[in-house]
């Protein structure tokens, strides 16, 4: 019986890991929500990364996003501590970190990327070329 | 050039791997405990107590000071290339605290007369350690914000008090 339980535990854990991994870096296209100027740049697409002190992979993602902003004059990068900005995190339904939003120059949230993703994924999200799932706000929301 | 602050992310992964193996062994040897009378000398129970102590060590002293962290720093890290990035030790230390809570709950419930608590606690802790080790799962990333939204920040942050919003890499608002 012990062998069966241990094998089952390994299988369940592996399946959980595969499901979790498959959700990492997924781009969700959004529309209908805008974000105030306090959290974005004017006249630029803003990569807005939510982080916390407990988020180890955020340190891995940050230089990747900064590099994109450094190479593109039309893109800015900001990181926000979700714990220090809990109201904003609640309003944007930020449940885990890193969560990254792509905000258009006019303040509309265009995409959300949960977890770690490649630089190419972020660039494609900025260009709006790989929306894998779309979410449209039911009413205009200004955050 | 300033020395980067933070830890080599491979250290906590190494510790999680050893922890996962030990917890899986504990699940295996403690399954018979679930249907046996309470015995505080049973190897499955003793191993869970030891693992609970190691989690507490890491939670209180920081993940770098845990036995696995010290072993990694002394014997493994010098043989590796420099990491591509360093990370804050807060997340892995938080995971140690959660591991302690889970395993000590199993220990206490076992002493309270619930024999199945040992394999169940070991199994729960194993899942988290295995996900970290094999998939890079970050427990702090997934659950810390949920605690913080309820005002529990483990003394690290004070919720709702904005200090900085960093723009790019070189200036603050």
mmCIF file of N, CA, C and O in Angstrom, chain B residues 14-48:
data_model
loop_
_atom_site.group_PDB
_atom_site.id
_atom_site.type_symbol
_atom_site.label_atom_id
_atom_site.label_comp_id
_atom_site.label_asym_id
_atom_site.label_seq_id
_atom_site.Cartn_x
_atom_site.Cartn_y
_atom_site.Cartn_z
ATOM 1 N N UNK B 14 18.160 23.644 -4.319
ATOM 2 C CA UNK B 14 18.919 22.505 -3.799
ATOM 3 C C UNK B 14 18.311 22.031 -2.477
ATOM 4 O O UNK B 14 18.077 20.831 -2.270
ATOM 5 N N UNK B 15 18.035 22.985 -1.589
ATOM 6 C CA UNK B 15 17.427 22.636 -0.295
ATOM 7 C C UNK B 15 16.061 21.999 -0.472
ATOM 8 O O UNK B 15 15.713 21.038 0.231
ATOM 9 N N UNK B 16 15.284 22.520 -1.420
ATOM 10 C CA UNK B 16 13.944 21.971 -1.659
ATOM 11 C C UNK B 16 14.024 20.536 -2.173
ATOM 12 O O UNK B 16 13.163 19.702 -1.845
ATOM 13 N N UNK B 17 15.053 20.252 -2.961
ATOM 14 C CA UNK B 17 15.213 18.892 -3.489
ATOM 15 C C UNK B 17 15.472 17.898 -2.347
ATOM 16 O O UNK B 17 14.830 16.843 -2.263
ATOM 17 N N UNK B 18 16.405 18.254 -1.468
ATOM 18 C CA UNK B 18 16.699 17.368 -0.330
ATOM 19 C C UNK B 18 15.461 17.235 0.560
ATOM 20 O O UNK B 18 15.096 16.136 1.001
ATOM 21 N N UNK B 19 14.796 18.358 0.798
ATOM 22 C CA UNK B 19 13.598 18.340 1.640
ATOM 23 C C UNK B 19 12.525 17.444 1.034
ATOM 24 O O UNK B 19 11.880 16.658 1.747
ATOM 25 N N UNK B 20 12.327 17.551 -0.273
ATOM 26 C CA UNK B 20 11.299 16.742 -0.938
ATOM 27 C C UNK B 20 11.605 15.251 -0.800
ATOM 28 O O UNK B 20 10.708 14.448 -0.513
ATOM 29 N N UNK B 21 12.875 14.888 -0.984
ATOM 30 C CA UNK B 21 13.258 13.467 -0.862
ATOM 31 C C UNK B 21 12.990 12.974 0.562
ATOM 32 O O UNK B 21 12.397 11.912 0.772
ATOM 33 N N UNK B 22 13.421 13.771 1.552
ATOM 34 C CA UNK B 22 13.235 13.361 2.944
ATOM 35 C C UNK B 22 11.751 13.279 3.308
ATOM 36 O O UNK B 22 11.323 12.373 4.033
ATOM 37 N N UNK B 23 10.967 14.217 2.808
ATOM 38 C CA UNK B 23 9.528 14.192 3.096
ATOM 39 C C UNK B 23 8.865 12.989 2.427
ATOM 40 O O UNK B 23 7.949 12.379 3.004
ATOM 41 N N UNK B 24 9.318 12.637 1.219
ATOM 42 C CA UNK B 24 8.737 11.464 0.554
ATOM 43 C C UNK B 24 9.085 10.186 1.332
ATOM 44 O O UNK B 24 8.231 9.306 1.502
ATOM 45 N N UNK B 25 10.322 10.124 1.814
ATOM 46 C CA UNK B 25 10.709 8.989 2.665
ATOM 47 C C UNK B 25 9.816 8.962 3.912
ATOM 48 O O UNK B 25 9.339 7.904 4.339
ATOM 49 N N UNK B 26 9.576 10.150 4.467
ATOM 50 C CA UNK B 26 8.747 10.220 5.670
ATOM 51 C C UNK B 26 7.309 9.754 5.399
ATOM 52 O O UNK B 26 6.708 9.063 6.215
ATOM 53 N N UNK B 27 6.769 10.157 4.249
ATOM 54 C CA UNK B 27 5.422 9.683 3.886
ATOM 55 C C UNK B 27 5.429 8.157 3.847
ATOM 56 O O UNK B 27 4.549 7.495 4.420
ATOM 57 N N UNK B 28 6.440 7.607 3.192
ATOM 58 C CA UNK B 28 6.521 6.150 3.017
ATOM 59 C C UNK B 28 6.574 5.428 4.364
ATOM 60 O O UNK B 28 5.820 4.479 4.602
ATOM 61 N N UNK B 29 7.454 5.885 5.252
ATOM 62 C CA UNK B 29 7.629 5.143 6.514
ATOM 63 C C UNK B 29 6.567 5.484 7.553
ATOM 64 O O UNK B 29 6.435 4.763 8.541
ATOM 65 N N UNK B 30 5.826 6.572 7.331
ATOM 66 C CA UNK B 30 4.823 6.934 8.340
ATOM 67 C C UNK B 30 3.417 6.475 7.981
ATOM 68 O O UNK B 30 2.497 6.617 8.797
ATOM 69 N N UNK B 31 3.226 5.915 6.795
ATOM 70 C CA UNK B 31 1.884 5.435 6.427
ATOM 71 C C UNK B 31 1.379 4.378 7.432
ATOM 72 O O UNK B 31 0.219 4.463 7.863
ATOM 73 N N UNK B 32 2.223 3.440 7.864
ATOM 74 C CA UNK B 32 1.724 2.466 8.859
ATOM 75 C C UNK B 32 1.316 3.113 10.186
ATOM 76 O O UNK B 32 0.508 2.542 10.932
ATOM 77 N N UNK B 33 1.851 4.307 10.477
ATOM 78 C CA UNK B 33 1.494 4.986 11.729
ATOM 79 C C UNK B 33 0.010 5.348 11.777
ATOM 80 O O UNK B 33 -0.570 5.473 12.846
ATOM 81 N N UNK B 34 -0.562 5.544 10.600
ATOM 82 C CA UNK B 34 -1.940 6.024 10.534
ATOM 83 C C UNK B 34 -2.924 5.072 11.204
ATOM 84 O O UNK B 34 -3.996 5.489 11.656
ATOM 85 N N UNK B 35 -2.553 3.802 11.268
ATOM 86 C CA UNK B 35 -3.475 2.818 11.858
ATOM 87 C C UNK B 35 -2.881 2.168 13.110
ATOM 88 O O UNK B 35 -3.386 1.139 13.572
ATOM 89 N N UNK B 36 -1.808 2.749 13.647
ATOM 90 C CA UNK B 36 -1.144 2.164 14.821
ATOM 91 C C UNK B 36 -1.310 3.086 16.026
ATOM 92 O O UNK B 36 -1.611 4.275 15.872
ATOM 93 N N UNK B 37 -1.109 2.546 17.227
ATOM 94 C CA UNK B 37 -1.170 3.410 18.419
ATOM 95 C C UNK B 37 -0.064 4.463 18.387
ATOM 96 O O UNK B 37 0.965 4.279 17.728
ATOM 97 N N UNK B 38 -0.280 5.552 19.097
ATOM 98 C CA UNK B 38 0.708 6.631 19.147
ATOM 99 C C UNK B 38 2.025 6.107 19.717
ATOM 100 O O UNK B 38 2.047 5.467 20.770
ATOM 101 N N UNK B 39 3.119 6.393 19.002
ATOM 102 C CA UNK B 39 4.442 5.951 19.438
ATOM 103 C C UNK B 39 5.444 7.044 19.070
ATOM 104 O O UNK B 39 5.779 7.222 17.903
ATOM 105 N N UNK B 40 5.917 7.760 20.075
ATOM 106 C CA UNK B 40 6.788 8.910 19.788
ATOM 107 C C UNK B 40 8.198 8.477 19.395
ATOM 108 O O UNK B 40 9.043 9.342 19.094
ATOM 109 N N UNK B 41 8.458 7.177 19.400
ATOM 110 C CA UNK B 41 9.762 6.698 18.928
ATOM 111 C C UNK B 41 9.682 6.144 17.507
ATOM 112 O O UNK B 41 10.696 5.666 16.967
ATOM 113 N N UNK B 42 8.503 6.189 16.921
ATOM 114 C CA UNK B 42 8.342 5.681 15.558
ATOM 115 C C UNK B 42 9.187 6.526 14.595
ATOM 116 O O UNK B 42 9.175 7.759 14.680
ATOM 117 N N UNK B 43 9.943 5.880 13.696
ATOM 118 C CA UNK B 43 10.838 6.641 12.797
ATOM 119 C C UNK B 43 10.109 7.707 11.969
ATOM 120 O O UNK B 43 10.654 8.797 11.764
ATOM 121 N N UNK B 44 8.901 7.407 11.517
ATOM 122 C CA UNK B 44 8.170 8.378 10.707
ATOM 123 C C UNK B 44 7.858 9.645 11.482
ATOM 124 O O UNK B 44 7.973 10.765 10.956
ATOM 125 N N UNK B 45 7.508 9.473 12.743
ATOM 126 C CA UNK B 45 7.223 10.634 13.598
ATOM 127 C C UNK B 45 8.510 11.399 13.906
ATOM 128 O O UNK B 45 8.557 12.629 13.801
ATOM 129 N N UNK B 46 9.554 10.662 14.261
ATOM 130 C CA UNK B 46 10.836 11.300 14.611
ATOM 131 C C UNK B 46 11.379 12.105 13.423
ATOM 132 O O UNK B 46 11.839 13.240 13.583
ATOM 133 N N UNK B 47 11.287 11.523 12.217
ATOM 134 C CA UNK B 47 11.784 12.239 11.033
ATOM 135 C C UNK B 47 10.994 13.524 10.799
ATOM 136 O O UNK B 47 11.574 14.561 10.446
ATOM 137 N N UNK B 48 9.668 13.469 11.041
ATOM 138 C CA UNK B 48 8.873 14.686 10.848
ATOM 139 C C UNK B 48 9.267 15.748 11.872
ATOM 140 O O UNK B 48 9.316 16.938 11.544
#
